[in-house]
PDB file of C-alpha atoms in Angstrom:
ATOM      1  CA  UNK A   1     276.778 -23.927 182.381  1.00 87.00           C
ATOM      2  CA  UNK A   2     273.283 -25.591 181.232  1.00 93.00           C
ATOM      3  CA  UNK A   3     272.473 -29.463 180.572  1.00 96.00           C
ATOM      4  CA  UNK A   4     270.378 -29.842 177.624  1.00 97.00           C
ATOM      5  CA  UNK A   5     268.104 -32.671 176.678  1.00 97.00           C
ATOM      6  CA  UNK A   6     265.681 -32.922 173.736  1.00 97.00           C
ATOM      7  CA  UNK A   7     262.414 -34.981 173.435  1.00 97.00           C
ATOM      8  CA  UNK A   8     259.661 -35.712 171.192  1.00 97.00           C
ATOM      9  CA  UNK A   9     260.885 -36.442 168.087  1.00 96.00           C
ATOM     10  CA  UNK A  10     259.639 -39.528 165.713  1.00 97.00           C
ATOM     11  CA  UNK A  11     258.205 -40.340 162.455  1.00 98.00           C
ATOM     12  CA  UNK A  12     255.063 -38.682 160.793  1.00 98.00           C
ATOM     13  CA  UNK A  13     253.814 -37.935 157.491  1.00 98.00           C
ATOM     14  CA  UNK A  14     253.895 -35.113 155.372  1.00 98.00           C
ATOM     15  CA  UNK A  15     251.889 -32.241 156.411  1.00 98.00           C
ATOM     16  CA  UNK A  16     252.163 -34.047 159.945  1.00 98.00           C
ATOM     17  CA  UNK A  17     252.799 -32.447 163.560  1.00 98.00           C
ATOM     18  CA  UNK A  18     255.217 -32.485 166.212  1.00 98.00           C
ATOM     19  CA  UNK A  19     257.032 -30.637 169.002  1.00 98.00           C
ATOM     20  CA  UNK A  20     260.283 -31.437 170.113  1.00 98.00           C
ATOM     21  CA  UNK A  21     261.314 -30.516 173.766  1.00 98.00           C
ATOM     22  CA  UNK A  22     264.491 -29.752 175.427  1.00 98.00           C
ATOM     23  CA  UNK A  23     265.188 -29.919 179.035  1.00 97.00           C
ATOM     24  CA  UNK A  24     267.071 -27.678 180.611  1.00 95.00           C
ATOM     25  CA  UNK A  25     268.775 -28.181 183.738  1.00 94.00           C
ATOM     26  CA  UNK A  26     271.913 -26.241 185.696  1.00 91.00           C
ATOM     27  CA  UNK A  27     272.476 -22.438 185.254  1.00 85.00           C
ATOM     28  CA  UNK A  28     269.184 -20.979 184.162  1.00 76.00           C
ATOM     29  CA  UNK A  29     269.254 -18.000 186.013  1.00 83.00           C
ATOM     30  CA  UNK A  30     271.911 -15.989 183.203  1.00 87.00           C
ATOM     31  CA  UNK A  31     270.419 -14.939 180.232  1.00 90.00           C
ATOM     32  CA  UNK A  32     271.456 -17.023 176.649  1.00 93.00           C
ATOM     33  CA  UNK A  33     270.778 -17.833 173.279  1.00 95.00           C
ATOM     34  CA  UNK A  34     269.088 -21.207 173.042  1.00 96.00           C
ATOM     35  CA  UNK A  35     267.946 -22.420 169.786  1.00 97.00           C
ATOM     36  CA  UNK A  36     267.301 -25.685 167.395  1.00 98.00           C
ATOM     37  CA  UNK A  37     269.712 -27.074 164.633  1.00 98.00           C
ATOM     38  CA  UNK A  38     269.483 -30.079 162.456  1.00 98.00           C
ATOM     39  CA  UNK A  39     271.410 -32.269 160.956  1.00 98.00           C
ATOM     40  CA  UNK A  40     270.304 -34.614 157.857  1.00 97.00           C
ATOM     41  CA  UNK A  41     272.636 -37.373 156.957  1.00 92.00           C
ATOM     42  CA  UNK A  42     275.189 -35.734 154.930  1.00 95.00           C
ATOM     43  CA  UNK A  43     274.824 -32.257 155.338  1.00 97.00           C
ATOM     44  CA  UNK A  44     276.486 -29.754 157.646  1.00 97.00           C
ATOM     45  CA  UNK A  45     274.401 -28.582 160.620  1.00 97.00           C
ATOM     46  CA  UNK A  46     271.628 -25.721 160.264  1.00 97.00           C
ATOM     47  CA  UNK A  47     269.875 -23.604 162.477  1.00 97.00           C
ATOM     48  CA  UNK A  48     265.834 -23.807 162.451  1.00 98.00           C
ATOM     49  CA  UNK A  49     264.999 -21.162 164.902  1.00 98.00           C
ATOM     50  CA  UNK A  50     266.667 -19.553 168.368  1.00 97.00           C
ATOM     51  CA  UNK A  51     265.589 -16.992 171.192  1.00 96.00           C
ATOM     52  CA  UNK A  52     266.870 -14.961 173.389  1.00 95.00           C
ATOM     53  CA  UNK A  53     266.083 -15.846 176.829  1.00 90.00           C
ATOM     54  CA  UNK A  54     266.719 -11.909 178.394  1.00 87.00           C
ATOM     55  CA  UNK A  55     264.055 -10.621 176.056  1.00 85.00           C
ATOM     56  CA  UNK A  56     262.591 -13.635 174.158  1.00 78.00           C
ATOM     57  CA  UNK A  57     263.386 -12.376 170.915  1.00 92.00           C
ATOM     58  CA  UNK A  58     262.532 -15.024 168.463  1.00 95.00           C
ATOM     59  CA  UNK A  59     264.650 -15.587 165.158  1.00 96.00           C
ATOM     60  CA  UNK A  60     263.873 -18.238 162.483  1.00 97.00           C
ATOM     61  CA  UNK A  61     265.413 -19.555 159.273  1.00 97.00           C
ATOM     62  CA  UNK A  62     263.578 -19.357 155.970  1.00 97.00           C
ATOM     63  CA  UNK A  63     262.517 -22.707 155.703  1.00 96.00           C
ATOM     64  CA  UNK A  64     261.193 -22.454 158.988  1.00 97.00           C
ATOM     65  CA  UNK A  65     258.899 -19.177 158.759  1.00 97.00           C
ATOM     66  CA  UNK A  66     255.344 -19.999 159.072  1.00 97.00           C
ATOM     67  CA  UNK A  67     255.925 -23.469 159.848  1.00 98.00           C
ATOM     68  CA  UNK A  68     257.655 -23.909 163.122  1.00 98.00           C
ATOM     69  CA  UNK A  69     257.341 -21.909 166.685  1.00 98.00           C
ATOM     70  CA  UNK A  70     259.846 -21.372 169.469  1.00 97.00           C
ATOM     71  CA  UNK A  71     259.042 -21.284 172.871  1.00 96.00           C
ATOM     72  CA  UNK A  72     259.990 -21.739 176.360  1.00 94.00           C
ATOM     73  CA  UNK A  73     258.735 -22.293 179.461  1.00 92.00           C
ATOM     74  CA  UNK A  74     260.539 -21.304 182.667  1.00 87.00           C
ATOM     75  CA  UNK A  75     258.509 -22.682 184.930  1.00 90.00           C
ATOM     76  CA  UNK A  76     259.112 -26.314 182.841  1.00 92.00           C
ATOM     77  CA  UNK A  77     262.140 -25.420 182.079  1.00 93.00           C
ATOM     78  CA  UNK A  78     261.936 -26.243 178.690  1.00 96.00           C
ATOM     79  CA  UNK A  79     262.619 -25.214 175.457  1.00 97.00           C
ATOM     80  CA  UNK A  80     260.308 -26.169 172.482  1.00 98.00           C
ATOM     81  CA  UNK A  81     260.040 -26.047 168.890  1.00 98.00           C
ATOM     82  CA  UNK A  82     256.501 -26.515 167.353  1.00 98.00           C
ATOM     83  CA  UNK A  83     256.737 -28.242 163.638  1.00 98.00           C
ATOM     84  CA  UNK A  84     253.866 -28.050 161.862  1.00 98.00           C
ATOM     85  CA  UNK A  85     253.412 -28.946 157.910  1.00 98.00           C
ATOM     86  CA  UNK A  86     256.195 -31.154 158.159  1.00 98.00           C
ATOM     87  CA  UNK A  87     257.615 -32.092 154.320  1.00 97.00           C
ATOM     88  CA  UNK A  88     260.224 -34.691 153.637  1.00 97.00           C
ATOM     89  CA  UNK A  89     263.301 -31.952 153.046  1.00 96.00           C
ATOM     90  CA  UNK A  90     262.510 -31.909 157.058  1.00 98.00           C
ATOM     91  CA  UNK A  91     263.862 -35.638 157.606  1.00 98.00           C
ATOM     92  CA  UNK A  92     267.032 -34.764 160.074  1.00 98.00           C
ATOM     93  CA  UNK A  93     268.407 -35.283 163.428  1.00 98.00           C
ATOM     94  CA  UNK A  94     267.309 -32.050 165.537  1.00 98.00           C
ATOM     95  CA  UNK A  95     269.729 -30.643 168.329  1.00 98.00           C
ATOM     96  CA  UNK A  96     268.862 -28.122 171.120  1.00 98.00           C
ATOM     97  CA  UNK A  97     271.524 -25.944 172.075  1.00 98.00           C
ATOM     98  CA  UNK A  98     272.568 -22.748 174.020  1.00 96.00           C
ATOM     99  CA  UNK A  99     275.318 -20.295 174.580  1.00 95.00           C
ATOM    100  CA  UNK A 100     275.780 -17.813 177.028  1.00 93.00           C
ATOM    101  CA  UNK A 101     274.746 -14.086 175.907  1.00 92.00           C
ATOM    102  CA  UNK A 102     273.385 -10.173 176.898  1.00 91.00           C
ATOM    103  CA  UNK A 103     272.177  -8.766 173.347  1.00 90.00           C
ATOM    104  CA  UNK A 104     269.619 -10.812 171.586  1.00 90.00           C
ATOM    105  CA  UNK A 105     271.730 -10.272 168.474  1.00 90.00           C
ATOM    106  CA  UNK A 106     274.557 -12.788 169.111  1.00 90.00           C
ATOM    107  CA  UNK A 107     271.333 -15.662 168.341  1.00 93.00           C
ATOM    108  CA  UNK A 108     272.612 -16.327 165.097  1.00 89.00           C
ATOM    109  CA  UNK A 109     271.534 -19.239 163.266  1.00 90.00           C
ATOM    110  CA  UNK A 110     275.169 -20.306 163.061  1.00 92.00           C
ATOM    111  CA  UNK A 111     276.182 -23.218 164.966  1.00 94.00           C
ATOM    112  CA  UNK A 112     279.406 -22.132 165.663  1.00 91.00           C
ATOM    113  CA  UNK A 113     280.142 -20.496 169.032  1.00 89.00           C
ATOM    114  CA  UNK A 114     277.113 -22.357 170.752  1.00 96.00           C
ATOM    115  CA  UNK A 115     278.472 -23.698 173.331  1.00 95.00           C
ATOM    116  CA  UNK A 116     276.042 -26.642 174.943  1.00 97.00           C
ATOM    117  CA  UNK A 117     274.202 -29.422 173.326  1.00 98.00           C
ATOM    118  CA  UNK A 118     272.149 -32.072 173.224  1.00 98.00           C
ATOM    119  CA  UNK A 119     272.332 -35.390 172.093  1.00 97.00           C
ATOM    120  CA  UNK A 120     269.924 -34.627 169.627  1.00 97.00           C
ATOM    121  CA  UNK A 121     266.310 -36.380 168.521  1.00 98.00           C
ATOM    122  CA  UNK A 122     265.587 -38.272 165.175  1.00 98.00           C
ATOM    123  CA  UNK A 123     262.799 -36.528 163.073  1.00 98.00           C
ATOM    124  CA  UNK A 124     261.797 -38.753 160.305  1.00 98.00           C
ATOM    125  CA  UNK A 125     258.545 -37.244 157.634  1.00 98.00           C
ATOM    126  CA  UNK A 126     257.659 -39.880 155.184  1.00 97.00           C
ATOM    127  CA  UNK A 127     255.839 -38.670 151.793  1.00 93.00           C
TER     128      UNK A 127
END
């Protein structure tokens, strides 16, 4: 079982910068899927981008290719997500979240069947 807790969100303008980070506290020794999801204001919940913590296998969503960066640090224990070109379509509440997994290829950008969240951090890009 893991504790999550993001960081670093705000507001910026388009073709702004920022990097969210989650800490990560508990079991960190077994080897998961952690990853990012948002949430704007009525719309269903998306992943952005996850990784496999065995391997580090990184996985992003389209709109996220070339734009944002997953990372981790164990020492830190911390996950991040690098934004970069940020565009109003970007304006959401970002999660960090993790389940419990041995192949890289259960870190699906599906919500469903992640098991541990955060409360989440407001990202807000103004035009």
């Amino acid at each position: 079982q893991v504790q999550l807790m993001e960081s670093g969100g705000g507001s910026v303008q388009a073709g702004g910068s920022l990097r969210l980070a989650c800490a990560v506290s508990g079991d960190t020794k077994s080897s998961y899927c952690m990853g990012w999801f948002r949430q704007a204001p009525g719309k269903e919940r998306e992943g952005v981008a996850t990784i496999y913590t065995g391997g580090d296998d990184t996985y992003y969503s389209d709109s996220a290719k070339g734009r944002f960066t997953i990372s981790r640090d164990n020492a830190k224990q911390t996950l991040y997500l690098q934004m970069n070109n940020l565009q109003p379509e970007d304006n959401a509440t970002f999660f960090c979240a993790a389940k419990t997994s041995y192949w890289s290829g259960n870190c699906v950008m599906a919500p469903s069947g992640y098991s541990y969240w955060g409360q989440g951090t407001r990202v807000t890009v103004s035009s």
